[in-house]
CSV table of C-alpha atoms in Angstrom, one decimal:
chain,number,residue,atom,x,y,z
A,16,MET,CA,62.5,-11.6,8.5
A,17,SER,CA,60.6,-9.1,10.3
A,18,LYS,CA,57.1,-9.9,12.2
A,19,LYS,CA,55.1,-7.5,9.7
A,20,GLU,CA,56.7,-9.2,6.8
A,21,ASN,CA,55.6,-12.8,8.5
A,22,ILE,CA,52.2,-11.8,8.7
A,23,ILE,CA,51.8,-10.7,5.1
A,24,GLN,CA,53.4,-13.8,4.2
A,25,LYS,CA,50.7,-15.9,5.9
A,26,VAL,CA,48.0,-13.9,5.0
A,27,THR,CA,49.0,-14.0,1.2
A,28,GLN,CA,49.2,-17.8,1.1
A,29,TRP,CA,47.0,-19.4,-1.4
A,30,ARG,CA,45.2,-21.5,1.2
A,31,VAL,CA,44.1,-18.6,3.1
A,32,ILE,CA,43.1,-16.4,0.1
A,33,LEU,CA,41.2,-19.7,-1.1
A,34,ALA,CA,39.4,-19.8,2.1
A,35,ILE,CA,38.2,-16.2,2.2
A,36,GLN,CA,36.8,-17.0,-1.1
A,37,VAL,CA,34.9,-19.9,0.2
A,38,ILE,CA,33.6,-18.0,3.1
A,39,ALA,CA,32.3,-15.0,0.6
A,40,SER,CA,30.7,-17.8,-1.5
A,41,LEU,CA,29.1,-19.4,1.6
A,42,ILE,CA,27.9,-15.9,2.8
A,43,LEU,CA,26.2,-15.3,-0.7
A,44,ILE,CA,24.6,-18.5,-0.7
A,45,GLY,CA,23.0,-18.4,2.5
A,46,LEU,CA,21.7,-14.8,2.1
A,47,LEU,CA,20.3,-15.8,-1.0
A,48,PHE,CA,18.3,-18.6,0.8
A,49,LYS,CA,17.2,-16.0,3.3
A,50,LEU,CA,16.2,-13.7,0.5
A,51,GLY,CA,13.6,-16.5,-0.7
A,52,ALA,CA,12.8,-14.4,-3.8
A,53,LEU,CA,15.0,-16.3,-6.4
A,54,PRO,CA,13.3,-19.4,-8.0
A,55,MET,CA,14.8,-22.5,-6.8
A,56,LEU,CA,16.2,-23.3,-10.3
A,57,TYR,CA,18.1,-20.0,-10.5
A,58,ALA,CA,19.3,-20.6,-6.9
A,59,ILE,CA,21.0,-24.1,-8.0
A,60,ILE,CA,22.3,-22.7,-10.8
A,61,VAL,CA,24.0,-19.7,-8.8
A,62,ILE,CA,25.2,-22.6,-6.3
A,63,ILE,CA,26.8,-24.7,-9.1
A,64,LEU,CA,28.5,-21.7,-10.5
A,65,VAL,CA,30.3,-20.6,-7.2
A,66,ALA,CA,31.2,-24.1,-6.5
A,67,LEU,CA,32.8,-24.4,-9.8
A,68,LEU,CA,34.8,-21.1,-9.5
A,69,ASN,CA,36.0,-22.2,-6.3
A,70,VAL,CA,37.1,-25.5,-7.3
A,71,GLY,CA,38.7,-23.8,-10.6
A,72,ILE,CA,40.6,-21.3,-8.3
A,73,PHE,CA,41.8,-24.3,-6.2
A,74,PHE,CA,43.4,-25.8,-9.1
A,75,LEU,CA,44.6,-22.6,-10.4
A,76,MET,CA,46.5,-21.6,-7.3
A,77,LYS,CA,47.4,-25.2,-6.1
A,78,PRO,CA,51.5,-25.2,-6.4
A,79,SER,CA,52.8,-27.2,-9.4
A,80,LYS,CA,55.7,-29.4,-10.0
A,81,ASN,CA,57.0,-26.7,-12.4
A,82,LYS,CA,57.9,-24.0,-9.7
A,83,LYS,CA,58.4,-21.6,-12.6
A,84,LYS,CA,55.1,-22.0,-14.6
A,85,GLY,CA,53.4,-22.9,-11.0
A,86,LYS,CA,54.5,-19.5,-9.3
A,87,VAL,CA,53.2,-17.3,-12.3
A,88,ARG,CA,50.0,-19.5,-12.1
A,89,THR,CA,49.7,-19.2,-8.6
A,90,VAL,CA,50.2,-15.4,-8.6
A,91,ILE,CA,47.1,-15.1,-11.5
A,92,GLY,CA,45.1,-17.5,-9.1
A,93,LYS,CA,45.6,-15.3,-6.0
A,94,PHE,CA,44.8,-12.3,-7.9
A,95,VAL,CA,41.5,-13.8,-9.4
A,96,SER,CA,40.5,-15.1,-6.1
A,97,ILE,CA,40.9,-12.0,-4.5
A,98,LEU,CA,38.8,-10.1,-7.1
A,99,LEU,CA,36.1,-12.9,-6.9
A,100,SER,CA,35.8,-12.2,-3.2
A,101,VAL,CA,35.3,-8.7,-3.4
A,102,LEU,CA,32.6,-9.5,-6.3
A,103,LEU,CA,31.1,-12.0,-3.6
A,104,LEU,CA,31.1,-9.8,-0.9
A,105,VAL,CA,29.8,-6.6,-2.8
A,106,GLY,CA,27.0,-9.0,-3.9
A,107,SER,CA,26.2,-10.3,-0.4
A,108,LEU,CA,26.0,-6.6,0.3
A,109,TYR,CA,23.3,-5.9,-2.1
A,110,ILE,CA,21.6,-9.2,-1.2
A,111,ALA,CA,21.4,-8.5,2.3
A,112,GLN,CA,19.9,-4.9,1.6
A,113,VAL,CA,17.3,-6.7,-0.5
A,114,ALA,CA,16.8,-9.5,2.2
A,115,GLN,CA,15.7,-6.9,4.4
A,116,GLY,CA,12.6,-6.7,2.1
A,117,ASN,CA,11.3,-9.9,3.8
A,118,SER,CA,11.0,-8.3,6.9
A,119,LEU,CA,9.3,-5.6,5.3
A,120,ILE,CA,6.9,-7.9,3.5
A,121,ASP,CA,6.3,-9.3,6.8
A,122,ALA,CA,5.3,-5.8,8.0
A,123,ILE,CA,3.0,-5.1,5.2
A,124,THR,CA,1.1,-8.5,5.1
A,125,GLY,CA,-1.2,-10.4,7.3
A,126,ALA,CA,-3.0,-7.3,8.3
A,127,ASN,CA,-5.2,-7.7,11.3
A,128,THR,CA,-5.4,-4.4,13.1
A,129,GLU,CA,-7.5,-1.3,12.6
A,130,ILE,CA,-7.1,2.0,14.1
A,131,THR,CA,-10.0,4.4,15.3
A,132,ARG,CA,-8.7,8.2,15.5
A,133,ILE,CA,-11.1,10.1,17.9
A,134,SER,CA,-10.0,13.9,17.8
A,135,VAL,CA,-10.5,16.9,19.5
A,136,VAL,CA,-11.4,19.7,16.6
A,137,VAL,CA,-11.4,23.4,17.0
A,138,MET,CA,-11.6,26.2,14.4
A,139,LYS,CA,-8.3,26.7,12.5
A,140,ASP,CA,-8.3,30.5,13.6
A,141,SER,CA,-9.2,29.8,17.3
A,142,LYS,CA,-7.0,30.5,20.3
A,143,TYR,CA,-7.1,26.9,21.3
A,144,LYS,CA,-3.9,25.4,20.6
A,145,LYS,CA,-3.5,22.3,23.2
A,146,LEU,CA,-6.0,20.2,25.4
A,147,SER,CA,-5.2,22.3,28.4
A,148,ASP,CA,-6.5,25.5,26.8
A,149,LEU,CA,-10.0,23.9,27.1
A,150,LYS,CA,-9.6,23.7,30.8
A,151,GLY,CA,-13.3,23.8,32.3
A,152,GLU,CA,-14.9,24.1,28.9
A,153,THR,CA,-17.7,21.9,27.6
A,154,ILE,CA,-17.3,20.2,24.3
A,155,GLU,CA,-19.8,18.4,22.1
A,156,VAL,CA,-19.6,14.6,21.5
A,157,ASN,CA,-21.8,11.9,19.8
A,158,THR,CA,-21.3,8.4,21.1
A,159,SER,CA,-24.4,6.6,19.3
A,160,ALA,CA,-21.7,5.7,16.8
A,161,GLU,CA,-18.8,3.5,18.0
A,162,THR,CA,-19.9,3.6,21.4
A,163,ASP,CA,-17.7,1.6,23.3
A,164,LYS,CA,-14.6,3.4,21.5
A,165,MET,CA,-16.2,6.8,22.0
A,166,LYS,CA,-16.5,6.2,25.8
A,167,GLU,CA,-12.9,4.7,26.0
A,168,ALA,CA,-11.6,7.9,24.2
A,169,ILE,CA,-13.6,10.2,27.0
A,170,GLU,CA,-12.1,8.3,29.8
A,171,ASP,CA,-8.7,9.1,28.3
A,172,LEU,CA,-9.5,12.3,27.4
A,173,GLN,CA,-10.6,13.3,30.7
A,174,LYS,CA,-7.6,11.8,32.4
A,175,GLU,CA,-5.6,14.2,30.4
A,176,GLU,CA,-7.7,17.1,31.3
A,177,SER,CA,-10.3,16.4,34.2
A,178,SER,CA,-12.3,19.5,34.0
A,179,ILE,CA,-13.2,19.0,30.6
A,180,LYS,CA,-16.8,18.2,30.2
A,181,THR,CA,-18.9,16.5,27.5
A,182,LYS,CA,-22.3,17.5,26.0
A,183,GLU,CA,-24.1,14.8,23.9
A,184,VAL,CA,-25.5,16.0,20.5
A,185,ASP,CA,-27.4,13.6,18.3
A,186,GLU,CA,-26.3,14.7,15.0
A,187,PHE,CA,-22.8,15.1,13.4
A,188,ALA,CA,-23.7,18.1,10.9
A,189,LYS,CA,-25.3,19.7,14.3
A,190,MET,CA,-21.7,19.4,15.9
A,191,ALA,CA,-20.1,20.9,12.9
A,192,ASP,CA,-22.8,23.8,12.5
A,193,ASP,CA,-22.1,24.5,16.7
A,194,LEU,CA,-18.4,24.7,16.0
A,195,TYR,CA,-18.7,27.2,13.0
A,196,LYS,CA,-21.2,29.3,15.2
A,197,GLY,CA,-19.3,29.2,17.9
A,198,THR,CA,-22.1,27.7,20.3
A,199,THR,CA,-19.2,25.0,21.2
A,200,ASN,CA,-15.5,25.9,21.3
A,201,ALA,CA,-14.4,22.1,20.4
A,202,ILE,CA,-16.0,19.1,19.4
A,203,PHE,CA,-14.7,15.4,20.1
A,204,VAL,CA,-15.4,13.2,17.0
A,205,ASN,CA,-14.3,10.0,15.2
A,206,GLU,CA,-12.2,11.4,12.3
A,207,ALA,CA,-13.9,8.7,10.1
A,208,TYR,CA,-17.2,10.5,10.4
A,209,TYR,CA,-15.6,13.7,8.7
A,210,ALA,CA,-18.2,13.1,6.0
A,211,MET,CA,-20.9,13.9,8.2
A,212,LEU,CA,-19.4,17.2,9.4
A,213,GLU,CA,-18.6,18.0,5.6
A,214,ALA,CA,-22.5,17.8,5.0
A,215,ASN,CA,-23.1,21.6,5.5
A,216,HIS,CA,-19.3,22.6,5.6
A,217,PRO,CA,-17.4,21.2,2.7
A,218,ASN,CA,-14.2,22.7,3.7
A,219,PHE,CA,-14.4,21.3,6.8
A,220,GLU,CA,-11.0,19.6,7.2
A,221,THR,CA,-9.1,22.7,6.0
A,222,GLU,CA,-11.1,25.1,8.0
A,223,THR,CA,-10.4,23.3,11.3
A,224,ARG,CA,-7.5,21.9,13.4
A,225,VAL,CA,-6.8,18.8,15.5
A,226,ILE,CA,-5.4,19.9,18.9
A,227,TRP,CA,-5.6,16.4,20.5
A,228,TYR,CA,-6.3,12.8,19.4
A,229,LYS,CA,-6.9,9.2,20.7
A,230,ASP,CA,-6.1,6.2,18.9
A,231,ILE,CA,-7.9,2.8,19.8
A,232,THR,CA,-6.4,-0.1,17.9
A,233,VAL,CA,-8.4,-3.1,17.6
A,234,LYS,CA,-7.6,-6.7,16.2
A,235,THR,CA,-9.6,-8.0,13.4
A,236,LYS,CA,-10.6,-11.1,12.2
A,237,ASP,CA,-9.0,-13.0,9.0
A,238,ILE,CA,-11.1,-12.7,6.4
A,239,SER,CA,-8.8,-13.9,3.7
A,240,LYS,CA,-10.0,-16.8,1.2
A,241,ASN,CA,-6.3,-18.5,0.5
A,242,VAL,CA,-5.6,-19.9,-2.7
A,243,ASN,CA,-2.3,-20.6,-4.4
A,244,VAL,CA,-1.8,-17.2,-6.1
A,245,THR,CA,0.8,-18.7,-8.8
A,246,LYS,CA,-1.4,-21.2,-9.9
A,247,ASP,CA,-5.0,-20.2,-9.3
A,248,PRO,CA,-6.9,-17.0,-10.3
A,249,PHE,CA,-7.7,-14.9,-7.3
A,250,VAL,CA,-9.6,-11.5,-6.6
A,251,VAL,CA,-7.8,-8.6,-4.6
A,252,TYR,CA,-10.2,-5.5,-3.5
A,253,ILE,CA,-8.0,-2.4,-3.3
A,254,SER,CA,-9.4,0.1,-1.0
A,255,GLY,CA,-7.8,3.8,-1.1
A,256,ILE,CA,-8.6,5.5,2.2
A,257,ASP,CA,-8.9,9.4,2.4
A,258,THR,CA,-6.0,9.8,4.9
A,259,TYR,CA,-2.4,10.5,5.2
A,260,GLY,CA,-0.4,8.5,7.7
A,261,SER,CA,-1.3,5.3,9.1
A,262,VAL,CA,-3.2,2.9,6.6
A,263,SER,CA,-4.8,1.0,9.3
A,264,THR,CA,-6.9,3.9,10.2
A,265,VAL,CA,-10.7,3.4,9.5
A,266,SER,CA,-11.9,6.2,7.2
A,267,ARG,CA,-14.0,6.3,3.8
A,268,SER,CA,-13.3,4.2,1.0
A,269,ASP,CA,-12.4,6.7,-1.5
A,270,VAL,CA,-10.8,4.6,-4.2
A,271,ASN,CA,-12.7,1.1,-4.9
A,272,MET,CA,-10.9,-1.4,-7.1
A,273,ILE,CA,-11.4,-4.9,-7.7
A,274,LEU,CA,-8.2,-6.7,-9.3
A,275,THR,CA,-8.9,-10.2,-10.9
A,276,VAL,CA,-5.5,-12.0,-11.4
A,277,ASN,CA,-5.1,-15.2,-13.3
A,278,PRO,CA,-1.5,-16.3,-13.3
A,279,LYS,CA,-1.9,-18.9,-15.7
A,280,THR,CA,-3.2,-16.6,-18.5
A,281,LYS,CA,-1.2,-13.9,-17.3
A,282,GLN,CA,-4.3,-11.4,-17.3
A,283,ILE,CA,-5.2,-8.6,-14.9
A,284,LEU,CA,-8.5,-7.1,-15.0
A,285,MET,CA,-8.8,-3.7,-12.9
A,286,THR,CA,-12.6,-3.1,-12.3
A,287,SER,CA,-13.3,0.6,-10.8
A,288,ILE,CA,-16.1,1.5,-8.9
A,289,PRO,CA,-17.2,5.1,-8.2
A,290,ARG,CA,-16.9,6.0,-4.4
A,291,ASP,CA,-20.5,7.3,-4.7
A,292,TYR,CA,-22.0,4.2,-6.2
A,293,TYR,CA,-25.4,3.5,-4.3
A,294,VAL,CA,-25.0,0.1,-3.0
A,295,THR,CA,-26.3,-2.0,0.1
A,296,LEU,CA,-24.1,-1.7,2.8
A,297,ALA,CA,-23.2,-5.0,4.6
A,298,ASN,CA,-23.2,-3.6,8.3
A,299,LYS,CA,-26.3,-1.4,7.8
A,300,GLY,CA,-28.4,-3.5,5.4
A,301,LYS,CA,-29.4,-0.2,3.8
A,302,LYS,CA,-28.4,1.6,0.6
A,303,ASP,CA,-25.4,4.4,0.9
A,304,LYS,CA,-22.4,5.6,-0.9
A,305,LEU,CA,-19.9,2.7,-1.4
A,306,THR,CA,-17.2,5.3,0.3
A,307,HIS,CA,-19.3,4.9,3.4
A,308,SER,CA,-18.8,1.3,3.7
A,309,GLY,CA,-15.2,2.2,4.9
A,310,LEU,CA,-16.6,3.5,8.1
A,311,GLY,CA,-17.4,0.1,9.2
A,312,GLY,CA,-13.8,-0.8,8.3
A,313,ILE,CA,-12.3,-2.9,5.2
A,314,GLU,CA,-14.0,-6.1,6.1
A,315,ASN,CA,-17.4,-4.2,5.7
A,316,THR,CA,-16.1,-2.8,2.4
A,317,VAL,CA,-15.1,-6.1,1.1
A,318,LYS,CA,-18.5,-7.8,2.2
A,319,THR,CA,-20.5,-4.9,0.8
A,320,MET,CA,-18.4,-5.5,-2.8
A,321,GLU,CA,-19.0,-9.5,-2.4
A,322,ASN,CA,-22.8,-9.1,-1.9
A,323,PHE,CA,-23.1,-6.6,-4.7
A,324,MET,CA,-21.1,-8.1,-7.5
A,325,GLY,CA,-21.8,-11.9,-6.6
A,326,ILE,CA,-17.9,-12.9,-6.1
A,327,ASP,CA,-15.6,-14.1,-3.4
A,328,ILE,CA,-12.9,-11.5,-2.9
A,329,ASN,CA,-9.6,-13.6,-1.6
A,330,TYR,CA,-7.7,-10.6,-0.5
A,331,TYR,CA,-7.7,-7.0,0.3
A,332,GLY,CA,-4.9,-4.2,0.1
A,333,ARG,CA,-5.3,-0.8,1.8
A,334,VAL,CA,-3.6,2.1,0.3
A,335,ASN,CA,-3.8,6.0,1.3
A,336,PHE,CA,-2.3,9.5,-0.1
A,337,THR,CA,1.0,8.8,1.3
A,338,SER,CA,1.2,5.4,-0.3
A,339,VAL,CA,0.7,6.5,-3.9
A,340,ILE,CA,3.5,9.1,-3.4
A,341,GLU,CA,6.2,6.9,-1.8
A,342,ILE,CA,5.2,4.0,-4.0
A,343,VAL,CA,5.5,5.8,-7.2
A,344,ASP,CA,8.8,7.9,-6.2
A,345,ALA,CA,10.4,4.6,-5.0
A,346,LEU,CA,9.5,3.1,-8.5
A,347,GLY,CA,11.6,6.2,-10.2
A,348,GLY,CA,7.9,7.4,-11.5
A,349,ILE,CA,5.7,5.9,-13.7
A,350,ASN,CA,4.1,6.7,-17.2
A,351,ILE,CA,0.6,7.4,-17.7
A,352,ASP,CA,-1.6,8.2,-20.5
A,353,SER,CA,-4.1,11.1,-20.2
A,354,THR,CA,-7.0,10.9,-22.5
A,355,VAL,CA,-7.4,14.9,-22.4
A,356,ALA,CA,-4.7,17.9,-21.5
A,357,PHE,CA,-5.8,19.7,-17.9
A,358,THR,CA,-4.3,21.4,-15.2
A,359,GLY,CA,-4.9,19.8,-11.8
A,360,TYR,CA,-5.9,21.3,-8.3
A,361,ASP,CA,-2.5,22.7,-7.7
A,362,GLY,CA,-1.4,24.0,-11.0
A,363,THR,CA,0.3,20.7,-12.3
A,364,SER,CA,-0.4,20.6,-16.0
A,365,PHE,CA,-1.0,17.2,-17.9
A,366,LYS,CA,-0.6,16.8,-21.6
A,367,LYS,CA,-2.7,14.5,-23.9
A,368,GLY,CA,-0.9,11.4,-24.3
A,369,THR,CA,1.9,9.7,-22.3
A,370,ASN,CA,3.2,11.7,-19.1
A,371,HIS,CA,6.1,10.6,-16.9
A,372,ILE,CA,4.8,11.5,-13.4
A,373,THR,CA,6.4,11.6,-9.7
A,374,GLY,CA,4.4,10.4,-6.8
A,375,LYS,CA,3.1,13.9,-5.9
A,376,GLN,CA,1.6,14.2,-9.7
A,377,ALA,CA,0.4,10.8,-9.6
A,378,LEU,CA,-1.8,11.7,-6.5
A,379,GLU,CA,-3.0,15.0,-8.2
A,380,PHE,CA,-3.8,13.0,-11.2
A,381,SER,CA,-5.8,10.5,-9.5
A,382,ARG,CA,-7.7,13.1,-7.5
A,383,GLU,CA,-8.5,15.7,-9.8
A,384,ARG,CA,-12.5,15.7,-11.0
A,385,HIS,CA,-13.2,19.4,-11.4
A,386,ALA,CA,-11.2,19.8,-14.7
A,387,PHE,CA,-13.6,17.3,-16.5
A,388,GLY,CA,-17.2,17.5,-17.6
A,389,GLY,CA,-17.3,13.6,-16.4
A,390,GLY,CA,-16.5,14.6,-13.0
A,391,ASP,CA,-16.0,11.5,-10.8
A,392,ASN,CA,-16.2,9.1,-14.0
A,393,GLU,CA,-12.8,10.7,-15.1
A,394,ARG,CA,-11.3,10.6,-11.6
A,395,VAL,CA,-12.2,6.8,-11.5
A,396,HIS,CA,-10.7,6.5,-14.8
A,397,ASN,CA,-7.6,8.1,-13.9
A,398,GLN,CA,-7.2,6.1,-11.0
A,399,ARG,CA,-7.0,3.0,-12.8
A,400,VAL,CA,-4.5,4.6,-15.2
A,401,VAL,CA,-2.0,5.2,-12.1
A,402,MET,CA,-2.7,1.7,-10.7
A,403,ALA,CA,-1.9,0.3,-14.0
A,404,GLY,CA,1.3,2.2,-14.6
A,405,MET,CA,2.4,1.2,-11.0
A,406,ILE,CA,1.7,-2.2,-11.8
A,407,LYS,CA,3.5,-2.4,-15.3
A,408,LYS,CA,6.6,-0.8,-13.3
A,409,MET,CA,6.3,-3.3,-10.5
A,410,ILE,CA,6.2,-6.2,-12.7
A,411,SER,CA,9.3,-4.8,-15.3
A,412,PRO,CA,12.9,-6.3,-14.8
A,413,SER,CA,13.9,-2.9,-13.1
A,414,ILE,CA,12.2,-3.9,-10.2
A,415,ILE,CA,15.0,-6.2,-9.2
A,416,THR,CA,17.3,-3.4,-8.7
A,417,ASN,CA,15.0,-1.5,-6.3
A,418,TYR,CA,12.9,-4.1,-4.6
A,419,SER,CA,14.0,-3.1,-1.0
A,420,SER,CA,13.5,0.6,-1.6
A,421,VAL,CA,10.0,0.0,-2.9
A,422,LEU,CA,9.0,-2.0,0.0
A,423,SER,CA,10.7,0.4,2.4
A,424,SER,CA,8.6,3.2,0.8
A,425,ILE,CA,5.3,1.4,1.4
A,426,ASN,CA,5.9,0.1,5.0
A,427,GLY,CA,3.1,1.9,6.8
A,428,SER,CA,1.1,3.2,4.1
A,429,PHE,CA,0.1,0.2,2.5
A,430,GLU,CA,-1.2,-3.3,3.7
A,431,THR,CA,-2.8,-6.5,2.8
A,432,ASN,CA,-4.0,-9.6,4.3
A,433,MET,CA,-2.1,-11.7,1.9
A,434,GLU,CA,0.6,-13.9,3.5
A,435,SER,CA,4.3,-13.0,2.9
A,436,GLY,CA,4.6,-16.3,1.4
A,437,ASP,CA,2.0,-15.2,-1.5
A,438,ILE,CA,4.1,-12.2,-2.2
A,439,THR,CA,7.5,-13.8,-2.6
A,440,GLY,CA,5.6,-16.5,-4.7
A,441,LEU,CA,4.4,-14.0,-7.1
A,442,LEU,CA,7.9,-12.4,-7.2
A,443,GLN,CA,9.8,-15.8,-7.8
A,444,MET,CA,7.2,-16.4,-10.7
A,445,GLN,CA,7.8,-13.2,-12.2
A,446,ILE,CA,11.6,-13.3,-12.1
A,447,SER,CA,11.4,-16.9,-13.2
A,448,ASP,CA,9.3,-16.6,-16.5
A,449,MET,CA,9.6,-12.7,-16.9
A,450,ALA,CA,6.3,-13.1,-18.5
A,451,SER,CA,4.6,-9.8,-19.9
A,452,TRP,CA,1.0,-9.3,-18.6
A,453,THR,CA,-2.1,-8.2,-20.1
A,454,ILE,CA,-3.9,-5.5,-18.1
A,455,VAL,CA,-7.8,-4.6,-18.8
A,456,GLN,CA,-9.4,-1.7,-17.4
A,457,LYS,CA,-13.2,-1.5,-16.9
A,458,GLN,CA,-15.6,0.3,-14.9
A,459,LEU,CA,-18.9,0.3,-13.7
A,460,THR,CA,-21.1,3.2,-14.6
A,461,GLY,CA,-24.2,4.8,-13.2
A,462,THR,CA,-26.4,8.0,-13.1
A,463,GLY,CA,-25.8,11.0,-10.6
A,464,LYS,CA,-28.7,11.8,-8.5
A,465,THR,CA,-29.1,14.2,-5.5
A,466,MET,CA,-31.4,12.7,-3.1
A,467,THR,CA,-32.0,11.9,0.9
A,468,GLY,CA,-32.3,8.7,2.6
A,469,GLY,CA,-28.6,7.4,2.9
A,470,ALA,CA,-28.0,4.9,5.8
A,471,TYR,CA,-25.1,7.1,7.3
A,472,MET,CA,-26.8,10.4,6.9
A,473,PRO,CA,-30.5,9.9,6.2
A,474,ASN,CA,-31.7,13.5,6.8
A,475,ASN,CA,-29.0,15.0,4.4
A,476,LYS,CA,-29.6,15.7,0.5
A,477,LEU,CA,-26.4,13.8,-1.0
A,478,TYR,CA,-25.1,13.2,-4.5
A,479,TYR,CA,-25.2,9.5,-5.2
A,480,MET,CA,-24.4,7.8,-8.3
A,481,ILE,CA,-27.2,5.0,-9.2
A,482,PRO,CA,-25.7,2.0,-10.9
A,483,ASN,CA,-26.4,1.2,-14.5
A,484,GLU,CA,-27.6,-2.5,-14.4
A,485,ALA,CA,-26.2,-3.2,-17.8
A,486,SER,CA,-22.7,-1.9,-16.6
A,487,VAL,CA,-22.9,-4.0,-13.3
A,488,ALA,CA,-23.7,-7.1,-15.8
A,489,GLU,CA,-21.0,-6.5,-18.0
A,490,ASN,CA,-18.4,-6.4,-15.5
A,491,LYS,CA,-19.8,-9.1,-13.4
A,492,GLN,CA,-19.5,-11.4,-16.5
A,493,ALA,CA,-15.9,-9.8,-17.3
A,494,ILE,CA,-14.5,-10.7,-13.8
A,495,GLN,CA,-16.1,-14.6,-14.1
A,496,ASN,CA,-14.2,-14.6,-17.8
A,497,VAL,CA,-10.8,-13.9,-16.1
A,498,LEU,CA,-11.3,-16.4,-13.5
A,499,ALA,CA,-12.3,-18.9,-16.0
A,500,GLY,CA,-9.2,-18.0,-17.8
A,501,LYS,CA,-11.0,-16.7,-20.8
A,502,PRO,CA,-9.6,-13.4,-22.7
A,503,VAL,CA,-11.5,-9.9,-21.7
A,504,SER,CA,-11.1,-7.2,-24.1
């Protein structure tokens, strides 16, 4: 017998084949526990089945006293064992990919940082392309807001180009006016305050260009109010900020939604608040648009809504424009119901009734407001429709097959201060009971009014939505009903 034949004979011995199957089984079981998303009952069932398969194959392959029958049985056993080993390894590879989701969950949970981006802004058609092009120039700044951060950013700016000088300007609106008039060739401004720059120049963001920026990252305190999310009702505040890129960036809160979740009654109440709602900002003690609460960070937005609605908010989630596109695409698109047929701002048409939409279409659907007589009211309604479509897809059985890709898609563009254990606990609960959830949508309403006196822009005439007190009372009661386990229609 040749050396090659001897090796083949040793490798194909039933003990070796069975050992490979046992190793493949242990790998699968180990990865299942590492995944942590499978309910314990299901994990135990899988372990028992795998153990029984190993025992069964052992008795099938074990040599028999009847050599003729035993040989046939051993050959069949070897074939079945090899097939099972392949299936176990393929399953392990899939679970390994899904298990990567655990690290991704860690990345999007326990949010504790905020980024302030301070940028050198020039007119879009200007000759200035990079910071060194402003050598010897004087640029305008406003250090009255975020004083410490502005000073730090100016120091870094002058380290990069020491010849640049700064000139203090008291009002953001004047900075924008000066840039447009050519009184200054550049301004150095916190991007969160673009709302002030847009007071007289509504297309400021598209008519200007950033040539340099400084990101300042600070740690935030934990404001979560932890509960057992698989047993106790809880409230999540969803803040959609008006930026692309990092979701940790401090910016206006353009989408504002309260999710009240009762895991016992399987009910989710989605309460939308218009971005222009006239409320008292927690950090200012004065009234302004709700969207401006985001200028003080997510903690300020949460505290503002807690005070206004008279509730405790357990957790928050932050999303941005990037999030919507990537999450919806990772889910394979979502179904939404449009109350009317309309054409969005980039020309995409939506029919009345059910539409299956992509991520880009979902963003357009949720941002459009000029196509409707109801303006922002209809946009807020559509934002709820998109969110409901995403939640329905996420709690469907199909999520199991693309769990990892969904998490990968939102890494960096969604974050929450929930702990990773809460997320996996909810996932285990849903896999265990595959229950259907009732999703109810409600909206705070009000009356539009143009006036001056907002906390952040007291000298500018802006559009606000004055809350309808009956609507506020109705929505407060609906939230309390869900928390108490009562149905809400």
